[in-house]
PDB file of C-alpha atoms in Angstrom:
ATOM      1  CA  MET L 565      32.276 -14.464 -17.717  1.00 55.00           C
ATOM      2  CA  PRO L 566      31.056 -14.131 -21.337  1.00 57.00           C
ATOM      3  CA  TYR L 567      29.834 -17.437 -22.802  1.00 57.00           C
ATOM      4  CA  TRP L 568      32.267 -17.305 -25.787  1.00 54.00           C
ATOM      5  CA  LEU L 569      35.171 -16.640 -23.506  1.00 62.00           C
ATOM      6  CA  LYS L 570      34.262 -19.561 -21.184  1.00 66.00           C
ATOM      7  CA  THR L 571      34.051 -21.934 -24.150  1.00 67.00           C
ATOM      8  CA  THR L 572      37.331 -20.694 -25.650  1.00 68.00           C
ATOM      9  CA  LEU L 573      39.149 -21.178 -22.282  1.00 71.00           C
ATOM     10  CA  GLY L 574      37.812 -24.714 -22.051  1.00 71.00           C
ATOM     11  CA  LEU L 575      38.922 -25.539 -25.563  1.00 78.00           C
ATOM     12  CA  MET L 576      42.321 -23.945 -25.768  1.00 85.00           C
ATOM     13  CA  PRO L 577      44.167 -26.204 -23.277  1.00 87.00           C
ATOM     14  CA  ILE L 578      42.939 -29.262 -25.127  1.00 88.00           C
ATOM     15  CA  VAL L 579      43.839 -28.062 -28.595  1.00 88.00           C
ATOM     16  CA  ILE L 580      47.183 -26.688 -27.513  1.00 91.00           C
ATOM     17  CA  GLY L 581      48.018 -29.733 -25.339  1.00 92.00           C
ATOM     18  CA  VAL L 582      47.218 -32.176 -28.201  1.00 92.00           C
ATOM     19  CA  SER L 583      49.305 -30.133 -30.656  1.00 93.00           C
ATOM     20  CA  ILE L 584      52.287 -30.127 -28.250  1.00 94.00           C
ATOM     21  CA  VAL L 585      52.067 -33.858 -27.676  1.00 94.00           C
ATOM     22  CA  ALA L 586      51.852 -34.455 -31.437  1.00 94.00           C
ATOM     23  CA  VAL L 587      54.992 -32.337 -32.041  1.00 94.00           C
ATOM     24  CA  ILE L 588      56.880 -34.194 -29.230  1.00 93.00           C
ATOM     25  CA  LEU L 589      56.065 -37.538 -30.784  1.00 93.00           C
ATOM     26  CA  LEU L 590      57.157 -36.114 -34.202  1.00 91.00           C
ATOM     27  CA  VAL L 591      60.554 -35.396 -32.678  1.00 91.00           C
ATOM     28  CA  VAL L 592      60.837 -38.969 -31.398  1.00 91.00           C
ATOM     29  CA  VAL L 593      59.920 -40.370 -34.846  1.00 89.00           C
ATOM     30  CA  ARG L 594      62.365 -38.158 -36.731  1.00 87.00           C
ATOM     31  CA  GLN L 595      65.039 -39.221 -34.381  1.00 87.00           C
ATOM     32  CA  ALA L 596      64.200 -42.921 -34.782  1.00 86.00           C
ATOM     33  CA  VAL L 597      63.579 -43.059 -38.489  1.00 83.00           C
ATOM     34  CA  PRO L 598      66.275 -41.886 -41.023  1.00 81.00           C
ATOM     35  CA  PRO L 599      65.201 -39.213 -43.520  1.00 79.00           C
ATOM     36  CA  GLU L 600      66.314 -41.328 -46.431  1.00 79.00           C
ATOM     37  CA  ALA L 601      63.792 -44.016 -45.584  1.00 78.00           C
ATOM     38  CA  LEU L 602      61.002 -41.470 -45.427  1.00 79.00           C
ATOM     39  CA  GLN L 603      62.048 -39.812 -48.714  1.00 81.00           C
ATOM     40  CA  ALA L 604      62.026 -43.139 -50.608  1.00 78.00           C
ATOM     41  CA  SER L 605      58.422 -43.839 -49.651  1.00 78.00           C
ATOM     42  CA  SER L 606      57.191 -40.237 -49.884  1.00 78.00           C
ATOM     43  CA  ASP L 607      54.796 -40.790 -52.912  1.00 81.00           C
ATOM     44  CA  ALA L 608      53.215 -43.905 -51.421  1.00 84.00           C
ATOM     45  CA  VAL L 609      52.744 -42.201 -48.022  1.00 82.00           C
ATOM     46  CA  GLY L 610      51.195 -39.197 -49.818  1.00 83.00           C
ATOM     47  CA  ASN L 611      48.577 -41.390 -51.571  1.00 86.00           C
ATOM     48  CA  TYR L 612      47.881 -43.327 -48.477  1.00 87.00           C
ATOM     49  CA  LEU L 613      47.439 -40.254 -46.305  1.00 87.00           C
ATOM     50  CA  GLN L 614      45.085 -38.681 -48.941  1.00 88.00           C
ATOM     51  CA  THR L 615      42.853 -41.795 -48.779  1.00 91.00           C
ATOM     52  CA  VAL L 616      42.871 -42.151 -45.012  1.00 91.00           C
ATOM     53  CA  GLY L 617      42.437 -38.485 -44.471  1.00 89.00           C
ATOM     54  CA  GLY L 618      39.458 -38.447 -46.880  1.00 91.00           C
ATOM     55  CA  ILE L 619      37.708 -41.302 -45.172  1.00 93.00           C
ATOM     56  CA  TYR L 620      38.274 -39.813 -41.730  1.00 93.00           C
ATOM     57  CA  ALA L 621      37.020 -36.494 -42.852  1.00 93.00           C
ATOM     58  CA  VAL L 622      33.770 -38.057 -44.051  1.00 93.00           C
ATOM     59  CA  LEU L 623      33.347 -39.823 -40.749  1.00 92.00           C
ATOM     60  CA  LEU L 624      33.905 -36.595 -38.735  1.00 93.00           C
ATOM     61  CA  ALA L 625      31.434 -34.667 -40.960  1.00 93.00           C
ATOM     62  CA  PHE L 626      28.797 -37.406 -40.420  1.00 93.00           C
ATOM     63  CA  ILE L 627      29.286 -37.464 -36.626  1.00 94.00           C
ATOM     64  CA  VAL L 628      29.145 -33.658 -36.392  1.00 93.00           C
ATOM     65  CA  TYR L 629      25.980 -33.613 -38.457  1.00 94.00           C
ATOM     66  CA  VAL L 630      24.348 -36.248 -36.126  1.00 92.00           C
ATOM     67  CA  VAL L 631      25.245 -34.634 -32.842  1.00 93.00           C
ATOM     68  CA  TRP L 632      24.296 -31.189 -34.006  1.00 93.00           C
ATOM     69  CA  GLY L 633      20.942 -32.515 -35.066  1.00 93.00           C
ATOM     70  CA  GLN L 634      20.477 -34.157 -31.678  1.00 92.00           C
ATOM     71  CA  PHE L 635      21.517 -30.953 -29.935  1.00 93.00           C
ATOM     72  CA  ASN L 636      19.004 -28.935 -31.924  1.00 93.00           C
ATOM     73  CA  ASP L 637      16.257 -31.463 -31.294  1.00 93.00           C
ATOM     74  CA  ALA L 638      16.942 -31.217 -27.537  1.00 93.00           C
ATOM     75  CA  ARG L 639      16.763 -27.384 -27.753  1.00 93.00           C
ATOM     76  CA  THR L 640      13.463 -27.591 -29.700  1.00 94.00           C
ATOM     77  CA  TYR L 641      11.879 -29.937 -27.261  1.00 95.00           C
ATOM     78  CA  VAL L 642      12.854 -27.718 -24.298  1.00 95.00           C
ATOM     79  CA  GLU L 643      11.261 -24.657 -25.922  1.00 95.00           C
ATOM     80  CA  ARG L 644       8.120 -26.607 -26.811  1.00 95.00           C
ATOM     81  CA  GLU L 645       7.877 -28.070 -23.307  1.00 95.00           C
ATOM     82  CA  ALA L 646       8.143 -24.636 -21.759  1.00 94.00           C
ATOM     83  CA  THR L 647       5.489 -23.366 -24.012  1.00 94.00           C
ATOM     84  CA  ALA L 648       3.210 -26.259 -23.132  1.00 94.00           C
ATOM     85  CA  LEU L 649       3.743 -25.519 -19.485  1.00 94.00           C
ATOM     86  CA  VAL L 650       2.632 -21.925 -19.830  1.00 93.00           C
ATOM     87  CA  ASP L 651      -0.399 -22.922 -21.963  1.00 92.00           C
ATOM     88  CA  LEU L 652      -1.452 -25.576 -19.366  1.00 93.00           C
ATOM     89  CA  HIS L 653      -0.961 -23.100 -16.519  1.00 91.00           C
ATOM     90  CA  ARG L 654      -3.090 -20.487 -18.121  1.00 90.00           C
ATOM     91  CA  THR L 655      -5.778 -22.832 -19.387  1.00 90.00           C
ATOM     92  CA  ALA L 656      -6.181 -24.353 -15.919  1.00 88.00           C
ATOM     93  CA  SER L 657      -7.196 -20.876 -14.606  1.00 86.00           C
ATOM     94  CA  GLY L 658     -10.651 -21.631 -15.964  1.00 84.00           C
ATOM     95  CA  LEU L 659     -11.205 -24.738 -13.840  1.00 86.00           C
ATOM     96  CA  PRO L 660     -12.731 -24.765 -10.382  1.00 87.00           C
ATOM     97  CA  LYS L 661     -10.534 -23.000  -7.811  1.00 86.00           C
ATOM     98  CA  LEU L 662      -9.437 -26.073  -5.862  1.00 89.00           C
ATOM     99  CA  THR L 663      -8.280 -27.890  -9.031  1.00 89.00           C
ATOM    100  CA  ARG L 664      -6.769 -24.808 -10.482  1.00 88.00           C
ATOM    101  CA  VAL L 665      -4.672 -24.223  -7.295  1.00 89.00           C
ATOM    102  CA  GLU L 666      -3.453 -27.885  -7.194  1.00 92.00           C
ATOM    103  CA  ILE L 667      -2.496 -27.871 -10.910  1.00 92.00           C
ATOM    104  CA  GLN L 668      -0.665 -24.533 -10.849  1.00 91.00           C
ATOM    105  CA  GLN L 669       1.225 -25.287  -7.611  1.00 92.00           C
ATOM    106  CA  ALA L 670       2.383 -28.659  -9.042  1.00 93.00           C
ATOM    107  CA  LEU L 671       3.456 -27.006 -12.290  1.00 94.00           C
ATOM    108  CA  ARG L 672       5.430 -24.395 -10.338  1.00 93.00           C
ATOM    109  CA  LEU L 673       7.250 -27.020  -8.264  1.00 94.00           C
ATOM    110  CA  TYR L 674       7.868 -29.023 -11.443  1.00 95.00           C
ATOM    111  CA  VAL L 675       9.525 -25.980 -13.207  1.00 95.00           C
ATOM    112  CA  ASP L 676      11.563 -25.145 -10.117  1.00 94.00           C
ATOM    113  CA  GLN L 677      12.908 -28.627  -9.887  1.00 94.00           C
ATOM    114  CA  VAL L 678      13.575 -28.945 -13.613  1.00 94.00           C
ATOM    115  CA  ILE L 679      15.762 -25.839 -13.331  1.00 93.00           C
ATOM    116  CA  ASP L 680      17.439 -26.711 -10.076  1.00 92.00           C
ATOM    117  CA  LEU L 681      17.752 -30.480 -10.284  1.00 92.00           C
ATOM    118  CA  GLU L 682      16.873 -31.998 -13.612  1.00 92.00           C
ATOM    119  CA  TRP L 683      19.495 -30.406 -15.835  1.00 91.00           C
ATOM    120  CA  ARG L 684      22.285 -31.977 -13.664  1.00 90.00           C
ATOM    121  CA  ALA L 685      20.312 -35.230 -13.456  1.00 92.00           C
ATOM    122  CA  MET L 686      20.066 -35.442 -17.348  1.00 92.00           C
ATOM    123  CA  ALA L 687      23.761 -34.779 -17.652  1.00 88.00           C
ATOM    124  CA  HIS L 688      24.628 -37.582 -15.221  1.00 88.00           C
ATOM    125  CA  HIS L 689      21.816 -40.044 -16.045  1.00 87.00           C
ATOM    126  CA  ASP L 690      20.401 -39.750 -12.546  1.00 89.00           C
ATOM    127  CA  GLU L 691      17.104 -41.630 -13.193  1.00 91.00           C
ATOM    128  CA  ASP L 692      15.955 -41.376  -9.539  1.00 92.00           C
ATOM    129  CA  THR L 693      16.029 -37.583  -9.701  1.00 92.00           C
ATOM    130  CA  LEU L 694      14.263 -37.587 -13.071  1.00 92.00           C
ATOM    131  CA  GLU L 695      11.521 -39.693 -11.528  1.00 92.00           C
ATOM    132  CA  GLN L 696      11.291 -37.427  -8.509  1.00 92.00           C
ATOM    133  CA  VAL L 697      10.792 -34.391 -10.730  1.00 92.00           C
ATOM    134  CA  GLY L 698       8.366 -36.145 -12.942  1.00 91.00           C
ATOM    135  CA  ALA L 699       6.171 -37.048  -9.926  1.00 92.00           C
ATOM    136  CA  HIS L 700       4.948 -33.366  -9.938  1.00 92.00           C
ATOM    137  CA  LEU L 701       3.374 -34.002 -13.316  1.00 92.00           C
ATOM    138  CA  ASP L 702       1.686 -37.092 -11.854  1.00 92.00           C
ATOM    139  CA  ARG L 703       0.228 -34.724  -9.242  1.00 92.00           C
ATOM    140  CA  VAL L 704      -1.105 -32.554 -12.056  1.00 92.00           C
ATOM    141  CA  TRP L 705      -2.733 -35.584 -13.613  1.00 93.00           C
ATOM    142  CA  VAL L 706      -4.374 -36.580 -10.311  1.00 92.00           C
ATOM    143  CA  ALA L 707      -5.774 -33.094  -9.958  1.00 91.00           C
ATOM    144  CA  ILE L 708      -7.086 -33.078 -13.525  1.00 89.00           C
ATOM    145  CA  HIS L 709      -8.611 -36.520 -13.085  1.00 88.00           C
ATOM    146  CA  GLY L 710     -10.367 -35.447  -9.857  1.00 86.00           C
ATOM    147  CA  CYS L 711     -11.761 -32.311 -11.341  1.00 82.00           C
ATOM    148  CA  ARG L 712     -15.529 -31.918 -11.651  1.00 84.00           C
ATOM    149  CA  PRO L 713     -16.487 -29.139 -14.023  1.00 80.00           C
ATOM    150  CA  LEU L 714     -19.468 -27.073 -12.832  1.00 80.00           C
ATOM    151  CA  ASN L 715     -20.705 -25.799 -16.125  1.00 85.00           C
ATOM    152  CA  GLU L 716     -20.472 -26.125 -19.955  1.00 85.00           C
ATOM    153  CA  CYS L 717     -17.709 -23.544 -20.155  1.00 85.00           C
ATOM    154  CA  GLN L 718     -15.560 -25.504 -17.626  1.00 83.00           C
ATOM    155  CA  HIS L 719     -16.304 -28.712 -19.518  1.00 87.00           C
ATOM    156  CA  ALA L 720     -14.777 -27.109 -22.655  1.00 89.00           C
ATOM    157  CA  ILE L 721     -11.764 -25.833 -20.597  1.00 88.00           C
ATOM    158  CA  TYR L 722     -11.401 -29.324 -18.989  1.00 89.00           C
ATOM    159  CA  SER L 723     -10.958 -30.887 -22.425  1.00 89.00           C
ATOM    160  CA  GLU L 724      -8.516 -28.360 -23.400  1.00 91.00           C
ATOM    161  CA  VAL L 725      -6.469 -28.908 -20.174  1.00 90.00           C
ATOM    162  CA  LEU L 726      -6.348 -32.600 -20.902  1.00 91.00           C
ATOM    163  CA  SER L 727      -4.988 -31.882 -24.422  1.00 91.00           C
ATOM    164  CA  ARG L 728      -2.386 -29.526 -23.031  1.00 92.00           C
ATOM    165  CA  TYR L 729      -1.332 -32.050 -20.350  1.00 93.00           C
ATOM    166  CA  ASN L 730      -0.826 -34.713 -23.002  1.00 93.00           C
ATOM    167  CA  ASP L 731       1.270 -32.311 -25.105  1.00 92.00           C
ATOM    168  CA  LEU L 732       3.392 -31.433 -22.137  1.00 93.00           C
ATOM    169  CA  SER L 733       3.920 -35.109 -21.240  1.00 93.00           C
ATOM    170  CA  ASP L 734       4.962 -35.912 -24.799  1.00 94.00           C
ATOM    171  CA  MET L 735       7.485 -32.997 -24.822  1.00 94.00           C
ATOM    172  CA  ARG L 736       8.975 -34.172 -21.522  1.00 94.00           C
ATOM    173  CA  THR L 737       9.353 -37.639 -22.790  1.00 94.00           C
ATOM    174  CA  SER L 738      11.008 -36.351 -25.993  1.00 93.00           C
ATOM    175  CA  ARG L 739      13.411 -34.086 -23.971  1.00 93.00           C
ATOM    176  CA  LEU L 740      14.521 -36.941 -21.691  1.00 93.00           C
ATOM    177  CA  SER L 741      15.057 -39.172 -24.741  1.00 92.00           C
ATOM    178  CA  THR L 742      17.478 -36.657 -26.223  1.00 91.00           C
ATOM    179  CA  SER L 743      19.256 -36.355 -22.947  1.00 89.00           C
ATOM    180  CA  ARG L 744      19.879 -40.165 -22.998  1.00 88.00           C
ATOM    181  CA  ALA L 745      21.015 -40.294 -26.662  1.00 86.00           C
ATOM    182  CA  ARG L 746      24.789 -40.819 -26.940  1.00 88.00           C
ATOM    183  CA  ILE L 747      27.214 -41.806 -29.705  1.00 89.00           C
ATOM    184  CA  PRO L 748      27.827 -45.604 -29.354  1.00 89.00           C
ATOM    185  CA  PHE L 749      31.072 -46.597 -27.701  1.00 90.00           C
ATOM    186  CA  MET L 750      32.374 -48.322 -30.851  1.00 91.00           C
ATOM    187  CA  MET L 751      31.788 -45.118 -32.839  1.00 91.00           C
ATOM    188  CA  LYS L 752      33.733 -43.104 -30.367  1.00 91.00           C
ATOM    189  CA  ALA L 753      36.502 -45.588 -30.361  1.00 92.00           C
ATOM    190  CA  LEU L 754      36.663 -45.286 -34.162  1.00 92.00           C
ATOM    191  CA  LEU L 755      36.787 -41.516 -33.941  1.00 93.00           C
ATOM    192  CA  TYR L 756      39.732 -41.497 -31.536  1.00 93.00           C
ATOM    193  CA  LEU L 757      41.595 -44.399 -33.313  1.00 94.00           C
ATOM    194  CA  GLY L 758      41.118 -42.689 -36.579  1.00 93.00           C
ATOM    195  CA  ALA L 759      42.526 -39.462 -35.178  1.00 94.00           C
ATOM    196  CA  ALA L 760      45.615 -41.256 -33.982  1.00 93.00           C
ATOM    197  CA  ILE L 761      46.088 -42.930 -37.371  1.00 93.00           C
ATOM    198  CA  VAL L 762      45.719 -39.683 -39.338  1.00 93.00           C
ATOM    199  CA  ILE L 763      47.954 -37.709 -37.175  1.00 92.00           C
ATOM    200  CA  GLY L 764      50.513 -40.502 -36.941  1.00 90.00           C
ATOM    201  CA  SER L 765      50.568 -40.859 -40.693  1.00 89.00           C
ATOM    202  CA  ILE L 766      51.914 -37.296 -40.893  1.00 90.00           C
ATOM    203  CA  TYR L 767      55.049 -38.506 -39.202  1.00 89.00           C
ATOM    204  CA  LEU L 768      55.791 -40.809 -42.237  1.00 87.00           C
ATOM    205  CA  MET L 769      55.861 -37.856 -44.653  1.00 86.00           C
ATOM    206  CA  TYR L 770      59.246 -36.532 -45.799  1.00 84.00           C
ATOM    207  CA  VAL L 771      59.665 -32.911 -44.985  1.00 84.00           C
ATOM    208  CA  ASP L 772      63.184 -31.508 -45.106  1.00 83.00           C
ATOM    209  CA  LYS L 773      62.786 -28.694 -42.552  1.00 87.00           C
ATOM    210  CA  PHE L 774      61.694 -29.669 -39.098  1.00 88.00           C
ATOM    211  CA  TRP L 775      59.764 -26.482 -38.382  1.00 89.00           C
ATOM    212  CA  ILE L 776      57.569 -27.039 -41.449  1.00 91.00           C
ATOM    213  CA  HIS L 777      56.865 -30.606 -40.436  1.00 91.00           C
ATOM    214  CA  ALA L 778      56.146 -29.513 -36.874  1.00 93.00           C
ATOM    215  CA  ALA L 779      53.778 -26.768 -38.006  1.00 94.00           C
ATOM    216  CA  ILE L 780      51.843 -29.159 -40.276  1.00 93.00           C
ATOM    217  CA  THR L 781      51.563 -31.766 -37.514  1.00 93.00           C
ATOM    218  CA  ALA L 782      50.488 -29.257 -34.857  1.00 94.00           C
ATOM    219  CA  ALA L 783      47.898 -27.682 -37.157  1.00 94.00           C
ATOM    220  CA  LEU L 784      46.360 -31.057 -38.011  1.00 93.00           C
ATOM    221  CA  ALA L 785      46.382 -32.308 -34.448  1.00 94.00           C
ATOM    222  CA  GLY L 786      44.839 -29.062 -33.192  1.00 93.00           C
ATOM    223  CA  ALA L 787      42.125 -29.176 -35.843  1.00 93.00           C
ATOM    224  CA  VAL L 788      41.178 -32.750 -35.120  1.00 94.00           C
ATOM    225  CA  ALA L 789      41.238 -32.111 -31.384  1.00 93.00           C
ATOM    226  CA  HIS L 790      38.885 -29.104 -31.884  1.00 92.00           C
ATOM    227  CA  ILE L 791      36.352 -31.173 -33.809  1.00 92.00           C
ATOM    228  CA  LEU L 792      36.489 -34.090 -31.257  1.00 93.00           C
ATOM    229  CA  PHE L 793      35.961 -31.573 -28.477  1.00 91.00           C
ATOM    230  CA  LEU L 794      32.936 -30.220 -30.282  1.00 90.00           C
ATOM    231  CA  ILE L 795      31.508 -33.696 -30.865  1.00 92.00           C
ATOM    232  CA  ASN L 796      32.041 -34.692 -27.311  1.00 90.00           C
ATOM    233  CA  ASP L 797      30.437 -31.487 -26.013  1.00 88.00           C
ATOM    234  CA  LEU L 798      27.379 -31.678 -28.351  1.00 89.00           C
ATOM    235  CA  ASP L 799      26.914 -35.383 -27.636  1.00 89.00           C
ATOM    236  CA  ASN L 800      25.631 -34.438 -24.129  1.00 87.00           C
ATOM    237  CA  ALA L 801      23.194 -31.592 -24.834  1.00 88.00           C
ATOM    238  CA  PHE L 802      22.540 -30.852 -21.109  1.00 89.00           C
ATOM    239  CA  ALA L 803      26.187 -30.644 -19.885  1.00 85.00           C
ATOM    240  CA  GLY L 804      29.455 -29.114 -20.962  1.00 76.00           C
ATOM    241  CA  HIS L 805      30.240 -25.794 -22.530  1.00 79.00           C
ATOM    242  CA  LEU L 806      27.483 -25.859 -25.297  1.00 81.00           C
ATOM    243  CA  GLN L 807      24.653 -27.257 -23.165  1.00 84.00           C
ATOM    244  CA  VAL L 808      21.016 -26.379 -23.918  1.00 89.00           C
ATOM    245  CA  SER L 809      19.919 -23.267 -22.009  1.00 88.00           C
ATOM    246  CA  LYS L 810      17.451 -23.310 -19.220  1.00 90.00           C
ATOM    247  CA  ALA L 811      16.202 -19.868 -20.217  1.00 91.00           C
ATOM    248  CA  ALA L 812      12.889 -21.285 -21.661  1.00 93.00           C
ATOM    249  CA  PHE L 813      11.885 -22.787 -18.309  1.00 94.00           C
ATOM    250  CA  GLU L 814      12.949 -19.601 -16.532  1.00 92.00           C
ATOM    251  CA  ARG L 815      10.638 -17.609 -18.752  1.00 93.00           C
ATOM    252  CA  SER L 816       7.822 -20.093 -17.955  1.00 92.00           C
ATOM    253  CA  ARG L 817       8.414 -19.496 -14.289  1.00 90.00           C
ATOM    254  CA  ARG L 818       8.105 -15.690 -14.737  1.00 91.00           C
ATOM    255  CA  ALA L 819       4.939 -16.260 -16.865  1.00 90.00           C
ATOM    256  CA  PHE L 820       3.497 -18.327 -13.974  1.00 88.00           C
ATOM    257  CA  ASP L 821       4.095 -15.431 -11.567  1.00 85.00           C
ATOM    258  CA  ARG L 822       2.447 -12.909 -13.952  1.00 84.00           C
ATOM    259  CA  ALA L 823      -0.592 -15.164 -14.451  1.00 77.00           C
ATOM    260  CA  ILE L 824      -1.098 -15.671 -10.649  1.00 71.00           C
ATOM    261  CA  HIS L 825      -0.938 -11.930 -10.054  1.00 67.00           C
ATOM    262  CA  LEU L 826      -3.491 -11.220 -12.869  1.00 65.00           C
ATOM    263  CA  VAL L 827      -5.872 -13.884 -11.540  1.00 60.00           C
ATOM    264  CA  ASP L 828      -5.531 -12.512  -7.979  1.00 58.00           C
ATOM    265  CA  ALA L 829      -6.092  -8.909  -9.244  1.00 56.00           C
ATOM    266  CA  ALA L 830      -9.173 -10.014 -11.209  1.00 53.00           C
ATOM    267  CA  ALA L 831     -10.635 -11.764  -8.123  1.00 53.00           C
TER     268      ALA L 831
END
């Protein structure tokens, strides 16, 4: 299924459902409140709705900006970590054979488990799995620490490997930090309460024809539901419809295979 279609199918039931519920509640309010009462306070309600709507729009814009920034940061860290993995794997090829094999095997296991296990673990805050996957990088460190370069060239490569390993470790830490970042509960509560207030305020407006009132209500409720869906999805960068892709790590795995074949052919 195309990515855009999957996202649309996930979004449509929420938007349509919220719009329908909003219209049903509008029917209840119009039955309970006489039109004359709404008409008498129409100007005051209009001013109030303009103020509340403006405040809520600023809040939504701010939250969208924050979660989109966090999502882009997560995507950047994933790309940089995948690049650091390939660099470390290639650079380690210049070390003594035993160390090289230990490092490259540990890196391969690490990438496999990041793809197969860690994405789900980041989405569900499964710290045990995150530690299990991170243990493969500890094996890389043990192999580097135990390496004994045999000549001046290998000493230079060894220093570079240490640098690459530190870069990789930093990128992993940054990626995991972005996976743990969430909008505070109080902020989420304000978002949903504000949505209820703004949509509910439309019920207090005086509109003579019901279908016009219903169309305005449904459109506003659907738009707000769409934005809240987007915020909720972007807030967890490694789950949902808009999650960060694993493609960078999959490219790293293919690069590992190519590097191994080249080294074997050269030998």
